[in-house]
Short mmCIF file of N, CA and C in Angstrom, two decimals:
data_model
loop_
_atom_site.label_atom_id
_atom_site.label_comp_id
_atom_site.label_asym_id
_atom_site.label_seq_id
_atom_site.Cartn_x
_atom_site.Cartn_y
_atom_site.Cartn_z
N MET A 174 27.54 100.23 -31.55
CA MET A 174 26.68 100.72 -32.59
C MET A 174 27.01 102.19 -32.85
N GLU A 175 27.21 102.51 -34.11
CA GLU A 175 27.52 103.90 -34.45
C GLU A 175 26.24 104.73 -34.41
N THR A 176 26.39 105.95 -33.95
CA THR A 176 25.29 106.89 -33.94
C THR A 176 25.74 108.15 -34.65
N PRO A 177 24.82 108.93 -35.15
CA PRO A 177 25.23 110.17 -35.80
C PRO A 177 26.00 111.06 -34.82
N VAL A 178 27.01 111.73 -35.33
CA VAL A 178 27.80 112.63 -34.51
C VAL A 178 27.20 114.02 -34.61
N ASP A 179 26.99 114.66 -33.47
CA ASP A 179 26.46 116.02 -33.44
C ASP A 179 27.60 116.97 -33.78
N THR A 180 27.64 117.42 -35.03
CA THR A 180 28.75 118.27 -35.47
C THR A 180 28.70 119.67 -34.86
N THR A 181 27.62 120.01 -34.16
CA THR A 181 27.59 121.31 -33.49
C THR A 181 28.51 121.31 -32.28
N GLN A 182 28.95 120.12 -31.84
CA GLN A 182 29.84 120.02 -30.68
C GLN A 182 31.30 119.89 -31.10
N TYR A 183 31.60 120.12 -32.36
CA TYR A 183 32.98 119.99 -32.84
C TYR A 183 33.60 121.35 -32.99
N PRO A 184 34.88 121.53 -32.88
CA PRO A 184 35.83 120.46 -32.62
C PRO A 184 35.80 120.05 -31.15
N ILE A 185 36.25 118.84 -30.90
CA ILE A 185 36.38 118.34 -29.53
C ILE A 185 37.79 118.63 -29.07
N PHE A 186 37.93 119.17 -27.88
CA PHE A 186 39.24 119.41 -27.29
C PHE A 186 39.25 118.74 -25.93
N ALA A 187 40.24 117.93 -25.69
CA ALA A 187 40.33 117.25 -24.40
C ALA A 187 41.79 117.15 -23.99
N ARG A 188 42.01 117.23 -22.72
CA ARG A 188 43.35 117.01 -22.16
C ARG A 188 43.16 116.30 -20.82
N PRO A 189 44.21 115.60 -20.36
CA PRO A 189 44.09 114.95 -19.07
C PRO A 189 43.78 115.96 -17.96
N GLY A 190 42.83 115.62 -17.13
CA GLY A 190 42.45 116.43 -15.98
C GLY A 190 41.84 115.53 -14.92
N LEU A 191 41.67 116.03 -13.73
CA LEU A 191 41.10 115.20 -12.67
C LEU A 191 39.69 114.72 -13.01
N GLU A 192 38.97 115.50 -13.80
CA GLU A 192 37.59 115.14 -14.13
C GLU A 192 37.50 113.96 -15.10
N ASN A 193 38.57 113.63 -15.81
CA ASN A 193 38.51 112.52 -16.76
C ASN A 193 39.62 111.49 -16.52
N SER A 194 40.18 111.47 -15.30
CA SER A 194 41.30 110.58 -15.01
C SER A 194 41.03 109.69 -13.81
N ILE A 195 41.61 108.49 -13.87
CA ILE A 195 41.49 107.54 -12.77
C ILE A 195 42.87 106.99 -12.43
N TRP A 196 42.97 106.43 -11.25
CA TRP A 196 44.11 105.61 -10.87
C TRP A 196 43.66 104.17 -11.03
N TYR A 197 44.47 103.39 -11.72
CA TYR A 197 44.22 101.97 -11.91
C TYR A 197 45.53 101.27 -11.64
N GLY A 198 45.62 100.59 -10.49
CA GLY A 198 46.91 100.01 -10.11
C GLY A 198 47.95 101.11 -10.03
N SER A 199 49.08 100.90 -10.67
CA SER A 199 50.16 101.90 -10.65
C SER A 199 50.12 102.80 -11.88
N ALA A 200 48.93 103.04 -12.41
CA ALA A 200 48.78 103.86 -13.62
C ALA A 200 47.80 105.00 -13.36
N VAL A 201 48.00 106.08 -14.10
CA VAL A 201 46.97 107.11 -14.18
C VAL A 201 46.47 107.06 -15.63
N ILE A 202 45.15 106.94 -15.77
CA ILE A 202 44.52 106.78 -17.08
C ILE A 202 43.57 107.94 -17.28
N SER A 203 43.73 108.63 -18.42
CA SER A 203 42.84 109.75 -18.75
C SER A 203 42.04 109.38 -20.00
N LEU A 204 40.72 109.46 -19.90
CA LEU A 204 39.83 109.18 -21.02
C LEU A 204 39.66 110.47 -21.82
N LEU A 205 40.27 110.51 -23.01
CA LEU A 205 40.27 111.73 -23.82
C LEU A 205 39.09 111.81 -24.78
N ALA A 206 38.67 110.67 -25.31
CA ALA A 206 37.53 110.66 -26.24
C ALA A 206 36.60 109.51 -25.84
N THR A 207 35.39 109.86 -25.49
CA THR A 207 34.40 108.86 -25.08
C THR A 207 33.61 108.40 -26.31
N PRO A 208 32.93 107.27 -26.20
CA PRO A 208 32.08 106.84 -27.31
C PRO A 208 31.02 107.90 -27.65
N GLU A 209 30.55 108.62 -26.64
CA GLU A 209 29.55 109.67 -26.88
C GLU A 209 30.14 110.79 -27.74
N MET A 210 31.41 111.09 -27.57
CA MET A 210 32.06 112.14 -28.36
C MET A 210 32.30 111.71 -29.80
N THR A 211 32.44 110.40 -30.02
CA THR A 211 32.82 109.90 -31.34
C THR A 211 31.69 109.19 -32.07
N GLY A 212 30.47 109.39 -31.61
CA GLY A 212 29.35 108.73 -32.26
C GLY A 212 29.41 107.21 -32.13
N GLY A 213 30.03 106.73 -31.06
CA GLY A 213 30.13 105.30 -30.84
C GLY A 213 31.17 104.60 -31.68
N ARG A 214 32.06 105.35 -32.30
CA ARG A 214 33.06 104.76 -33.19
C ARG A 214 34.30 104.24 -32.46
N TYR A 215 34.74 104.96 -31.44
CA TYR A 215 35.94 104.55 -30.70
C TYR A 215 36.00 105.29 -29.38
N ALA A 216 36.95 104.86 -28.54
CA ALA A 216 37.30 105.57 -27.30
C ALA A 216 38.82 105.67 -27.29
N LEU A 217 39.33 106.75 -26.71
CA LEU A 217 40.78 107.01 -26.68
C LEU A 217 41.19 107.35 -25.25
N GLN A 218 42.20 106.63 -24.75
CA GLN A 218 42.73 106.87 -23.41
C GLN A 218 44.23 107.09 -23.52
N ILE A 219 44.76 107.86 -22.57
CA ILE A 219 46.21 107.96 -22.43
C ILE A 219 46.57 107.31 -21.10
N PHE A 220 47.52 106.41 -21.15
CA PHE A 220 48.02 105.70 -19.97
C PHE A 220 49.37 106.27 -19.60
N HIS A 221 49.55 106.65 -18.35
CA HIS A 221 50.87 107.01 -17.80
C HIS A 221 51.15 105.93 -16.78
N ILE A 222 52.17 105.11 -17.04
CA ILE A 222 52.37 103.88 -16.29
C ILE A 222 53.80 103.72 -15.81
N GLN A 223 53.94 102.99 -14.70
CA GLN A 223 55.25 102.77 -14.07
C GLN A 223 55.86 101.45 -14.51
N LYS A 224 57.16 101.36 -14.31
CA LYS A 224 57.91 100.14 -14.60
C LYS A 224 57.22 98.94 -13.94
N GLY A 225 57.12 97.86 -14.70
CA GLY A 225 56.53 96.64 -14.19
C GLY A 225 55.03 96.53 -14.40
N PHE A 226 54.36 97.64 -14.73
CA PHE A 226 52.91 97.57 -14.93
C PHE A 226 52.60 96.58 -16.05
N ALA A 227 51.61 95.74 -15.80
CA ALA A 227 51.17 94.77 -16.80
C ALA A 227 49.73 94.38 -16.49
N PRO A 228 48.97 93.97 -17.50
CA PRO A 228 47.65 93.41 -17.21
C PRO A 228 47.81 92.20 -16.29
N PRO A 229 46.73 91.81 -15.59
CA PRO A 229 46.84 90.71 -14.64
C PRO A 229 47.18 89.37 -15.28
N ALA A 230 46.90 89.19 -16.56
CA ALA A 230 47.20 87.93 -17.25
C ALA A 230 47.05 88.18 -18.75
N PRO A 231 47.65 87.32 -19.58
CA PRO A 231 47.35 87.41 -21.01
C PRO A 231 45.83 87.37 -21.20
N HIS A 232 45.36 88.07 -22.21
CA HIS A 232 43.92 88.18 -22.41
C HIS A 232 43.61 88.38 -23.89
N ARG A 233 42.32 88.28 -24.22
CA ARG A 233 41.88 88.54 -25.59
C ARG A 233 40.48 89.14 -25.55
N HIS A 234 40.18 89.92 -26.58
CA HIS A 234 38.91 90.64 -26.67
C HIS A 234 38.85 91.34 -28.02
N ASP A 235 38.09 92.42 -28.11
CA ASP A 235 38.02 93.22 -29.34
C ASP A 235 39.40 93.80 -29.65
N PRO A 236 39.57 94.37 -30.86
CA PRO A 236 40.87 94.95 -31.21
C PRO A 236 41.26 96.07 -30.24
N GLU A 237 42.55 96.24 -30.11
CA GLU A 237 43.12 97.26 -29.23
C GLU A 237 44.32 97.85 -29.96
N ASP A 238 44.42 99.17 -29.98
CA ASP A 238 45.55 99.84 -30.62
C ASP A 238 46.34 100.58 -29.56
N PHE A 239 47.66 100.50 -29.66
CA PHE A 239 48.57 101.16 -28.72
C PHE A 239 49.53 102.03 -29.51
N TYR A 240 49.71 103.27 -29.10
CA TYR A 240 50.72 104.15 -29.69
C TYR A 240 51.61 104.62 -28.55
N ILE A 241 52.90 104.31 -28.63
CA ILE A 241 53.83 104.62 -27.55
C ILE A 241 54.29 106.08 -27.67
N LEU A 242 54.00 106.86 -26.64
CA LEU A 242 54.42 108.27 -26.59
C LEU A 242 55.79 108.42 -25.96
N SER A 243 56.09 107.60 -24.97
CA SER A 243 57.40 107.63 -24.32
C SER A 243 57.62 106.31 -23.59
N GLY A 244 58.88 106.00 -23.35
CA GLY A 244 59.22 104.80 -22.60
C GLY A 244 59.34 103.56 -23.48
N GLN A 245 59.44 102.43 -22.80
CA GLN A 245 59.58 101.13 -23.46
C GLN A 245 58.54 100.17 -22.89
N VAL A 246 57.80 99.56 -23.79
CA VAL A 246 56.75 98.62 -23.40
C VAL A 246 56.93 97.34 -24.23
N ARG A 247 57.11 96.22 -23.55
CA ARG A 247 57.24 94.93 -24.24
C ARG A 247 55.85 94.34 -24.44
N PHE A 248 55.58 93.94 -25.68
CA PHE A 248 54.30 93.33 -26.04
C PHE A 248 54.52 91.88 -26.45
N TRP A 249 53.58 91.04 -26.06
CA TRP A 249 53.49 89.67 -26.53
C TRP A 249 52.12 89.57 -27.19
N VAL A 250 52.10 89.30 -28.49
CA VAL A 250 50.85 89.19 -29.25
C VAL A 250 50.94 87.91 -30.08
N ALA A 251 50.05 86.96 -29.78
CA ALA A 251 50.10 85.64 -30.42
C ALA A 251 51.50 85.07 -30.23
N ASP A 252 52.20 84.75 -31.30
CA ASP A 252 53.54 84.17 -31.17
C ASP A 252 54.65 85.20 -31.37
N LYS A 253 54.32 86.48 -31.31
CA LYS A 253 55.30 87.55 -31.52
C LYS A 253 55.61 88.26 -30.20
N GLU A 254 56.87 88.69 -30.07
CA GLU A 254 57.30 89.50 -28.94
C GLU A 254 58.03 90.70 -29.51
N VAL A 255 57.69 91.90 -29.04
CA VAL A 255 58.32 93.11 -29.56
C VAL A 255 58.49 94.12 -28.43
N LEU A 256 59.60 94.83 -28.45
CA LEU A 256 59.82 95.94 -27.53
C LEU A 256 59.45 97.21 -28.27
N ALA A 257 58.37 97.84 -27.85
CA ALA A 257 57.88 99.06 -28.50
C ALA A 257 58.41 100.28 -27.76
N THR A 258 58.84 101.28 -28.53
CA THR A 258 59.37 102.52 -27.96
C THR A 258 58.67 103.71 -28.62
N LYS A 259 59.06 104.90 -28.21
CA LYS A 259 58.43 106.14 -28.69
C LYS A 259 58.21 106.10 -30.21
N GLY A 260 56.95 106.35 -30.59
CA GLY A 260 56.59 106.39 -32.00
C GLY A 260 56.11 105.07 -32.56
N ASP A 261 56.22 103.99 -31.80
CA ASP A 261 55.78 102.68 -32.30
C ASP A 261 54.28 102.49 -32.09
N PHE A 262 53.69 101.73 -33.00
CA PHE A 262 52.27 101.42 -32.98
C PHE A 262 52.11 99.90 -32.92
N VAL A 263 51.23 99.43 -32.06
CA VAL A 263 50.94 98.00 -31.93
C VAL A 263 49.43 97.84 -32.00
N ARG A 264 48.98 96.89 -32.82
CA ARG A 264 47.55 96.59 -32.90
C ARG A 264 47.33 95.11 -32.59
N THR A 265 46.35 94.83 -31.74
CA THR A 265 45.94 93.46 -31.51
C THR A 265 44.64 93.23 -32.27
N LEU A 266 44.47 92.04 -32.76
CA LEU A 266 43.27 91.71 -33.51
C LEU A 266 42.25 91.03 -32.60
N PRO A 267 40.99 91.00 -33.01
CA PRO A 267 39.96 90.38 -32.18
C PRO A 267 40.30 88.93 -31.86
N GLY A 268 40.16 88.56 -30.60
CA GLY A 268 40.34 87.18 -30.19
C GLY A 268 41.77 86.69 -30.12
N VAL A 269 42.75 87.58 -30.31
CA VAL A 269 44.16 87.18 -30.27
C VAL A 269 44.71 87.41 -28.86
N TRP A 270 45.33 86.38 -28.29
CA TRP A 270 45.92 86.50 -26.95
C TRP A 270 47.05 87.51 -26.98
N HIS A 271 47.10 88.35 -25.95
CA HIS A 271 48.18 89.34 -25.87
C HIS A 271 48.32 89.84 -24.44
N THR A 272 49.45 90.49 -24.19
CA THR A 272 49.70 91.19 -22.94
C THR A 272 50.87 92.13 -23.18
N PHE A 273 51.20 92.92 -22.17
CA PHE A 273 52.35 93.82 -22.27
C PHE A 273 52.90 94.06 -20.88
N GLN A 274 54.11 94.64 -20.83
CA GLN A 274 54.72 95.03 -19.56
C GLN A 274 55.63 96.23 -19.81
N VAL A 275 55.54 97.22 -18.92
CA VAL A 275 56.39 98.41 -19.01
C VAL A 275 57.79 98.04 -18.55
N GLU A 276 58.79 98.35 -19.38
CA GLU A 276 60.18 98.01 -19.05
C GLU A 276 61.00 99.22 -18.64
N SER A 277 60.61 100.41 -19.07
CA SER A 277 61.32 101.62 -18.65
C SER A 277 60.77 102.08 -17.30
N ASP A 278 61.42 103.07 -16.67
CA ASP A 278 60.93 103.56 -15.37
C ASP A 278 59.48 104.03 -15.46
N GLU A 279 59.15 104.69 -16.56
CA GLU A 279 57.78 105.16 -16.82
C GLU A 279 57.53 105.03 -18.32
N ALA A 280 56.28 105.03 -18.69
CA ALA A 280 55.91 105.04 -20.11
C ALA A 280 54.56 105.74 -20.24
N GLU A 281 54.34 106.28 -21.41
CA GLU A 281 53.03 106.84 -21.75
C GLU A 281 52.62 106.24 -23.08
N MET A 282 51.35 105.86 -23.16
CA MET A 282 50.85 105.34 -24.43
C MET A 282 49.38 105.68 -24.59
N LEU A 283 49.02 105.89 -25.85
CA LEU A 283 47.62 106.06 -26.20
C LEU A 283 47.04 104.68 -26.44
N MET A 284 45.83 104.46 -25.98
CA MET A 284 45.11 103.23 -26.27
C MET A 284 43.80 103.60 -26.95
N ILE A 285 43.57 102.97 -28.09
CA ILE A 285 42.36 103.22 -28.86
C ILE A 285 41.53 101.94 -28.87
N PHE A 286 40.27 102.07 -28.49
CA PHE A 286 39.35 100.94 -28.50
C PHE A 286 38.31 101.18 -29.58
N SER A 287 38.33 100.35 -30.62
CA SER A 287 37.37 100.48 -31.71
C SER A 287 36.95 99.09 -32.15
N PRO A 288 35.75 98.67 -31.80
CA PRO A 288 34.68 99.46 -31.22
C PRO A 288 34.98 99.81 -29.76
N PRO A 289 34.32 100.85 -29.26
CA PRO A 289 34.53 101.23 -27.87
C PRO A 289 33.90 100.22 -26.92
N GLY A 290 34.24 100.35 -25.66
CA GLY A 290 33.67 99.51 -24.62
C GLY A 290 34.69 99.14 -23.58
N LEU A 291 35.90 98.80 -24.00
CA LEU A 291 36.92 98.37 -23.04
C LEU A 291 37.31 99.48 -22.07
N GLU A 292 37.10 100.73 -22.45
CA GLU A 292 37.42 101.82 -21.53
C GLU A 292 36.59 101.71 -20.25
N GLY A 293 35.39 101.14 -20.37
CA GLY A 293 34.53 100.94 -19.20
C GLY A 293 35.13 99.99 -18.18
N PHE A 294 35.90 99.01 -18.64
CA PHE A 294 36.58 98.07 -17.75
C PHE A 294 37.48 98.83 -16.79
N PHE A 295 38.30 99.74 -17.32
CA PHE A 295 39.22 100.51 -16.48
C PHE A 295 38.47 101.48 -15.58
N GLN A 296 37.43 102.11 -16.12
CA GLN A 296 36.65 103.05 -15.32
C GLN A 296 35.99 102.35 -14.14
N GLU A 297 35.50 101.13 -14.37
CA GLU A 297 34.82 100.39 -13.30
C GLU A 297 35.80 99.91 -12.23
N LEU A 298 37.00 99.53 -12.61
CA LEU A 298 37.96 98.99 -11.65
C LEU A 298 38.85 100.05 -11.01
N GLY A 299 38.97 101.21 -11.66
CA GLY A 299 39.83 102.26 -11.12
C GLY A 299 39.09 103.12 -10.11
N ARG A 300 39.78 104.13 -9.64
CA ARG A 300 39.14 105.11 -8.75
C ARG A 300 39.58 106.50 -9.20
N SER A 301 38.79 107.49 -8.88
CA SER A 301 39.10 108.85 -9.30
C SER A 301 40.51 109.23 -8.89
N ALA A 302 41.25 109.77 -9.85
CA ALA A 302 42.62 110.20 -9.55
C ALA A 302 42.58 111.42 -8.64
N GLU A 303 43.46 111.43 -7.66
CA GLU A 303 43.57 112.58 -6.76
C GLU A 303 44.60 113.57 -7.27
N ALA A 304 45.41 113.13 -8.23
CA ALA A 304 46.43 113.96 -8.87
C ALA A 304 46.73 113.33 -10.22
N LEU A 305 47.32 114.09 -11.11
CA LEU A 305 47.67 113.55 -12.42
C LEU A 305 49.05 112.91 -12.43
N GLU A 306 49.57 112.63 -11.25
CA GLU A 306 50.84 111.93 -11.14
C GLU A 306 50.58 110.46 -10.90
N LEU A 307 51.62 109.66 -11.16
CA LEU A 307 51.51 108.23 -10.89
C LEU A 307 51.23 108.03 -9.41
N PRO A 308 50.40 107.05 -9.07
CA PRO A 308 49.98 106.88 -7.68
C PRO A 308 51.07 106.52 -6.69
N ALA A 309 52.23 106.08 -7.13
CA ALA A 309 53.38 105.81 -6.25
C ALA A 309 53.00 105.02 -5.00
N GLY A 310 52.41 103.86 -5.21
CA GLY A 310 52.10 102.99 -4.09
C GLY A 310 50.81 103.32 -3.37
N ARG A 311 50.14 104.40 -3.75
CA ARG A 311 48.90 104.77 -3.07
C ARG A 311 47.72 103.91 -3.50
N VAL A 312 47.88 103.22 -4.63
CA VAL A 312 46.80 102.38 -5.14
C VAL A 312 47.40 101.02 -5.48
N GLY A 313 46.88 99.97 -4.87
CA GLY A 313 47.38 98.63 -5.16
C GLY A 313 46.73 98.08 -6.42
N PRO A 314 47.21 96.93 -6.87
CA PRO A 314 46.58 96.32 -8.05
C PRO A 314 45.16 95.89 -7.73
N PRO A 315 44.28 95.93 -8.72
CA PRO A 315 42.91 95.47 -8.48
C PRO A 315 42.89 93.99 -8.09
N ASP A 316 41.89 93.59 -7.33
CA ASP A 316 41.72 92.21 -6.92
C ASP A 316 41.56 91.32 -8.16
N PRO A 317 42.40 90.27 -8.31
CA PRO A 317 42.36 89.44 -9.52
C PRO A 317 40.99 88.81 -9.80
N ASN A 318 40.28 88.40 -8.76
CA ASN A 318 38.95 87.82 -8.98
C ASN A 318 37.97 88.87 -9.50
N ARG A 319 38.06 90.06 -8.96
CA ARG A 319 37.18 91.14 -9.43
C ARG A 319 37.53 91.52 -10.87
N VAL A 320 38.83 91.54 -11.19
CA VAL A 320 39.27 91.84 -12.56
C VAL A 320 38.64 90.85 -13.54
N ARG A 321 38.67 89.57 -13.20
CA ARG A 321 38.10 88.55 -14.09
C ARG A 321 36.58 88.72 -14.22
N THR A 322 35.91 89.01 -13.11
CA THR A 322 34.46 89.19 -13.14
C THR A 322 34.08 90.41 -13.98
N VAL A 323 34.73 91.53 -13.71
CA VAL A 323 34.43 92.76 -14.46
C VAL A 323 34.85 92.57 -15.92
N GLY A 324 35.99 91.92 -16.14
CA GLY A 324 36.45 91.68 -17.50
C GLY A 324 35.44 90.92 -18.34
N SER A 325 34.81 89.90 -17.76
CA SER A 325 33.83 89.13 -18.53
C SER A 325 32.65 90.00 -18.94
N LYS A 326 32.31 90.97 -18.13
CA LYS A 326 31.23 91.91 -18.46
C LYS A 326 31.56 92.72 -19.72
N TYR A 327 32.87 92.95 -19.96
CA TYR A 327 33.31 93.74 -21.11
C TYR A 327 33.87 92.86 -22.24
N GLY A 328 33.61 91.56 -22.18
CA GLY A 328 34.04 90.67 -23.24
C GLY A 328 35.51 90.30 -23.22
N ILE A 329 36.16 90.48 -22.07
CA ILE A 329 37.58 90.14 -21.94
C ILE A 329 37.70 88.73 -21.40
N GLU A 330 38.45 87.90 -22.09
CA GLU A 330 38.74 86.55 -21.62
C GLU A 330 40.19 86.52 -21.15
N PHE A 331 40.40 86.20 -19.89
CA PHE A 331 41.75 86.10 -19.34
C PHE A 331 42.22 84.66 -19.40
N ALA A 332 43.52 84.49 -19.65
CA ALA A 332 44.12 83.16 -19.61
C ALA A 332 44.07 82.65 -18.17
N PRO A 333 44.20 81.35 -17.98
CA PRO A 333 44.17 80.80 -16.62
C PRO A 333 45.25 81.41 -15.73
N PRO A 334 44.99 81.51 -14.42
CA PRO A 334 46.01 82.03 -13.50
C PRO A 334 47.32 81.27 -13.68
N GLY A 335 48.42 81.99 -13.58
CA GLY A 335 49.74 81.39 -13.72
C GLY A 335 50.26 81.38 -15.15
N THR A 336 49.41 81.76 -16.12
CA THR A 336 49.86 81.81 -17.51
C THR A 336 50.82 82.98 -17.68
N THR A 337 51.95 82.75 -18.29
CA THR A 337 52.94 83.80 -18.51
C THR A 337 52.89 84.26 -19.96
N PRO A 338 53.47 85.42 -20.27
CA PRO A 338 53.51 85.87 -21.66
C PRO A 338 54.12 84.83 -22.60
N ARG A 339 55.11 84.12 -22.13
CA ARG A 339 55.77 83.12 -22.99
C ARG A 339 54.86 81.92 -23.28
N ASP A 340 53.77 81.77 -22.50
CA ASP A 340 52.81 80.68 -22.74
C ASP A 340 51.80 81.03 -23.84
N ILE A 341 51.74 82.28 -24.25
CA ILE A 341 50.70 82.72 -25.19
C ILE A 341 50.64 81.85 -26.45
N PRO A 342 51.77 81.53 -27.11
CA PRO A 342 51.65 80.72 -28.33
C PRO A 342 50.99 79.35 -28.11
N LYS A 343 50.97 78.87 -26.87
CA LYS A 343 50.39 77.55 -26.57
C LYS A 343 48.90 77.63 -26.21
N LEU A 344 48.37 78.84 -26.05
CA LEU A 344 46.97 78.97 -25.65
C LEU A 344 46.06 78.62 -26.83
N PRO A 345 44.88 78.04 -26.54
CA PRO A 345 43.95 77.67 -27.62
C PRO A 345 43.34 78.89 -28.29
#
Protein backbone atom coordinates (compact mmCIF):
# COMPACT_ATOMS: atom_id res chain seq x y z
CA MET A 1 0.00 0.00 0.00
CA GLU A 2 1.39 3.37 -0.97
CA THR A 3 1.65 6.02 1.70
CA PRO A 4 2.47 9.68 1.36
CA VAL A 5 6.20 10.34 1.19
CA ASP A 6 7.56 12.79 3.75
CA THR A 7 9.39 15.17 1.43
CA THR A 8 11.13 16.79 4.41
CA GLN A 9 13.36 13.69 4.47
CA TYR A 10 14.52 14.12 0.86
CA PRO A 11 16.88 13.71 -0.78
CA ILE A 12 17.61 10.18 0.40
CA PHE A 13 21.25 9.14 0.30
CA ALA A 14 22.24 5.56 0.96
CA ARG A 15 25.30 3.43 0.40
CA PRO A 16 26.20 -0.09 1.46
CA GLY A 17 27.31 -0.22 5.09
CA LEU A 18 27.28 -2.71 7.94
CA GLU A 19 24.09 -1.13 9.28
CA ASN A 20 22.09 -2.00 6.13
CA SER A 21 23.85 -5.17 4.92
CA ILE A 22 23.44 -8.89 5.50
CA TRP A 23 25.16 -12.09 4.52
CA TYR A 24 22.81 -14.46 2.73
CA GLY A 25 24.51 -17.66 1.62
CA SER A 26 27.54 -16.60 -0.42
CA ALA A 27 26.20 -13.07 -0.99
CA VAL A 28 26.39 -9.73 0.72
CA ILE A 29 23.12 -7.84 0.30
CA SER A 30 22.71 -4.14 1.09
CA LEU A 31 19.22 -2.65 1.41
CA LEU A 32 19.55 0.83 -0.11
CA ALA A 33 15.90 1.94 -0.22
CA THR A 34 13.31 0.60 2.19
CA PRO A 35 9.55 0.74 1.67
CA GLU A 36 9.48 3.37 4.44
CA MET A 37 11.85 5.57 2.41
CA THR A 38 9.77 5.23 -0.77
CA GLY A 39 6.28 5.61 0.62
CA GLY A 40 5.68 1.90 0.14
CA ARG A 41 6.33 2.07 -3.61
CA TYR A 42 9.42 -0.14 -3.89
CA ALA A 43 12.54 -1.50 -2.20
CA LEU A 44 16.04 -1.50 -3.71
CA GLN A 45 18.89 -3.86 -2.83
CA ILE A 46 22.37 -4.35 -4.19
CA PHE A 47 23.62 -7.94 -4.34
CA HIS A 48 27.34 -8.74 -4.41
CA ILE A 49 27.46 -12.43 -5.23
CA GLN A 50 29.94 -15.21 -5.96
CA LYS A 51 30.16 -17.66 -8.84
CA GLY A 52 27.53 -20.37 -8.59
CA PHE A 53 25.13 -18.37 -6.40
CA ALA A 54 21.53 -19.18 -7.28
CA PRO A 55 18.16 -19.22 -5.56
CA PRO A 56 17.38 -22.61 -3.99
CA ALA A 57 14.91 -23.49 -6.79
CA PRO A 58 12.95 -21.88 -9.61
CA HIS A 59 10.28 -19.69 -8.06
CA ARG A 60 7.53 -17.18 -8.76
CA HIS A 61 6.05 -14.20 -6.94
CA ASP A 62 5.52 -10.46 -7.46
CA PRO A 63 7.55 -8.71 -10.19
CA GLU A 64 11.29 -8.47 -9.71
CA ASP A 65 13.71 -6.21 -11.59
CA PHE A 66 17.43 -6.90 -11.96
CA TYR A 67 20.06 -4.47 -13.26
CA ILE A 68 23.51 -6.00 -13.75
CA LEU A 69 26.31 -3.73 -12.49
CA SER A 70 29.15 -6.19 -13.11
CA GLY A 71 29.74 -9.83 -13.93
CA GLN A 72 27.64 -12.39 -15.77
CA VAL A 73 24.35 -13.77 -14.52
CA ARG A 74 22.34 -16.39 -16.43
CA PHE A 75 18.57 -15.99 -16.13
CA TRP A 76 15.83 -18.46 -16.92
CA VAL A 77 12.43 -16.74 -17.14
CA ALA A 78 9.46 -18.77 -18.41
CA ASP A 79 10.73 -20.34 -21.64
CA LYS A 80 13.60 -17.85 -22.14
CA GLU A 81 17.27 -18.17 -21.19
CA VAL A 82 19.60 -15.18 -21.31
CA LEU A 83 23.12 -14.37 -20.15
CA ALA A 84 22.95 -10.88 -18.66
CA THR A 85 26.08 -8.75 -18.34
CA LYS A 86 27.00 -5.23 -17.22
CA GLY A 87 24.27 -2.78 -18.18
CA ASP A 88 21.59 -5.40 -18.86
CA PHE A 89 18.13 -5.21 -17.31
CA VAL A 90 15.89 -8.22 -16.63
CA ARG A 91 12.30 -8.03 -15.40
CA THR A 92 10.17 -10.93 -14.22
CA LEU A 93 6.42 -10.61 -14.27
CA PRO A 94 4.03 -11.63 -11.49
CA GLY A 95 3.54 -15.38 -11.26
CA VAL A 96 6.18 -16.23 -13.89
CA TRP A 97 8.63 -19.01 -12.98
CA HIS A 98 12.24 -17.85 -12.98
CA THR A 99 15.68 -18.34 -11.49
CA PHE A 100 19.26 -17.21 -12.09
CA GLN A 101 22.85 -18.28 -11.49
CA VAL A 102 26.07 -16.27 -11.32
CA GLU A 103 28.50 -17.45 -14.00
CA SER A 104 31.42 -15.04 -13.51
CA ASP A 105 33.72 -15.20 -10.46
CA GLU A 106 31.67 -12.38 -8.90
CA ALA A 107 28.73 -10.24 -9.92
CA GLU A 108 26.89 -7.22 -8.62
CA MET A 109 23.29 -6.44 -9.41
CA LEU A 110 20.56 -4.13 -8.25
CA MET A 111 17.26 -5.77 -7.38
CA ILE A 112 14.10 -3.71 -7.31
CA PHE A 113 10.95 -5.04 -5.66
CA SER A 114 7.79 -3.18 -6.66
CA PRO A 115 5.60 -3.64 -4.80
CA PRO A 116 8.03 -4.03 -1.91
CA GLY A 117 8.05 -6.99 0.43
CA LEU A 118 10.48 -9.53 -0.98
CA GLU A 119 13.39 -7.71 0.67
CA GLY A 120 12.00 -9.02 3.97
CA PHE A 121 12.61 -12.60 2.79
CA PHE A 122 16.35 -11.96 2.56
CA GLN A 123 16.45 -9.95 5.78
CA GLU A 124 14.72 -12.77 7.67
CA LEU A 125 16.97 -15.53 6.30
CA GLY A 126 20.26 -13.64 6.31
CA ARG A 127 22.42 -12.49 9.18
CA SER A 128 24.11 -9.18 9.86
CA ALA A 129 27.18 -8.78 7.68
CA GLU A 130 30.44 -8.63 9.61
CA ALA A 131 32.17 -7.03 6.62
CA LEU A 132 31.13 -5.70 3.23
CA GLU A 133 33.11 -8.45 1.53
CA LEU A 134 31.73 -11.71 0.24
CA PRO A 135 31.47 -14.19 3.11
CA ALA A 136 33.97 -16.64 1.51
CA GLY A 137 32.60 -19.79 3.08
CA ARG A 138 31.79 -18.17 6.42
CA VAL A 139 28.06 -18.46 5.75
CA GLY A 140 26.47 -21.59 4.32
CA PRO A 141 23.31 -21.67 2.25
CA PRO A 142 20.08 -21.25 4.18
CA ASP A 143 18.25 -24.45 5.17
CA PRO A 144 15.99 -25.39 2.19
CA ASN A 145 13.00 -26.19 4.42
CA ARG A 146 13.31 -22.87 6.21
CA VAL A 147 13.66 -21.08 2.84
CA ARG A 148 10.36 -22.60 1.68
CA THR A 149 8.60 -21.76 4.96
CA VAL A 150 9.84 -18.17 5.04
CA GLY A 151 9.24 -17.84 1.30
CA SER A 152 5.56 -18.70 1.66
CA LYS A 153 5.25 -15.90 4.22
CA TYR A 154 6.41 -13.46 1.50
CA GLY A 155 4.28 -14.92 -1.29
CA ILE A 156 7.10 -16.89 -2.93
CA GLU A 157 6.17 -20.22 -4.47
CA PHE A 158 9.12 -22.53 -5.05
CA ALA A 159 9.10 -25.30 -7.65
CA PRO A 160 9.30 -28.85 -6.27
CA PRO A 161 12.73 -30.01 -5.03
CA GLY A 162 14.91 -31.27 -7.87
CA THR A 163 13.41 -28.87 -10.44
CA THR A 164 16.15 -27.45 -12.65
CA PRO A 165 16.14 -24.20 -14.63
CA ARG A 166 15.64 -26.20 -17.81
CA ASP A 167 12.39 -27.60 -16.32
CA ILE A 168 10.82 -24.13 -16.03
CA PRO A 169 8.93 -24.23 -19.37
CA LYS A 170 7.20 -27.44 -18.18
CA LEU A 171 5.99 -26.01 -14.85
CA PRO A 172 2.25 -25.26 -14.53
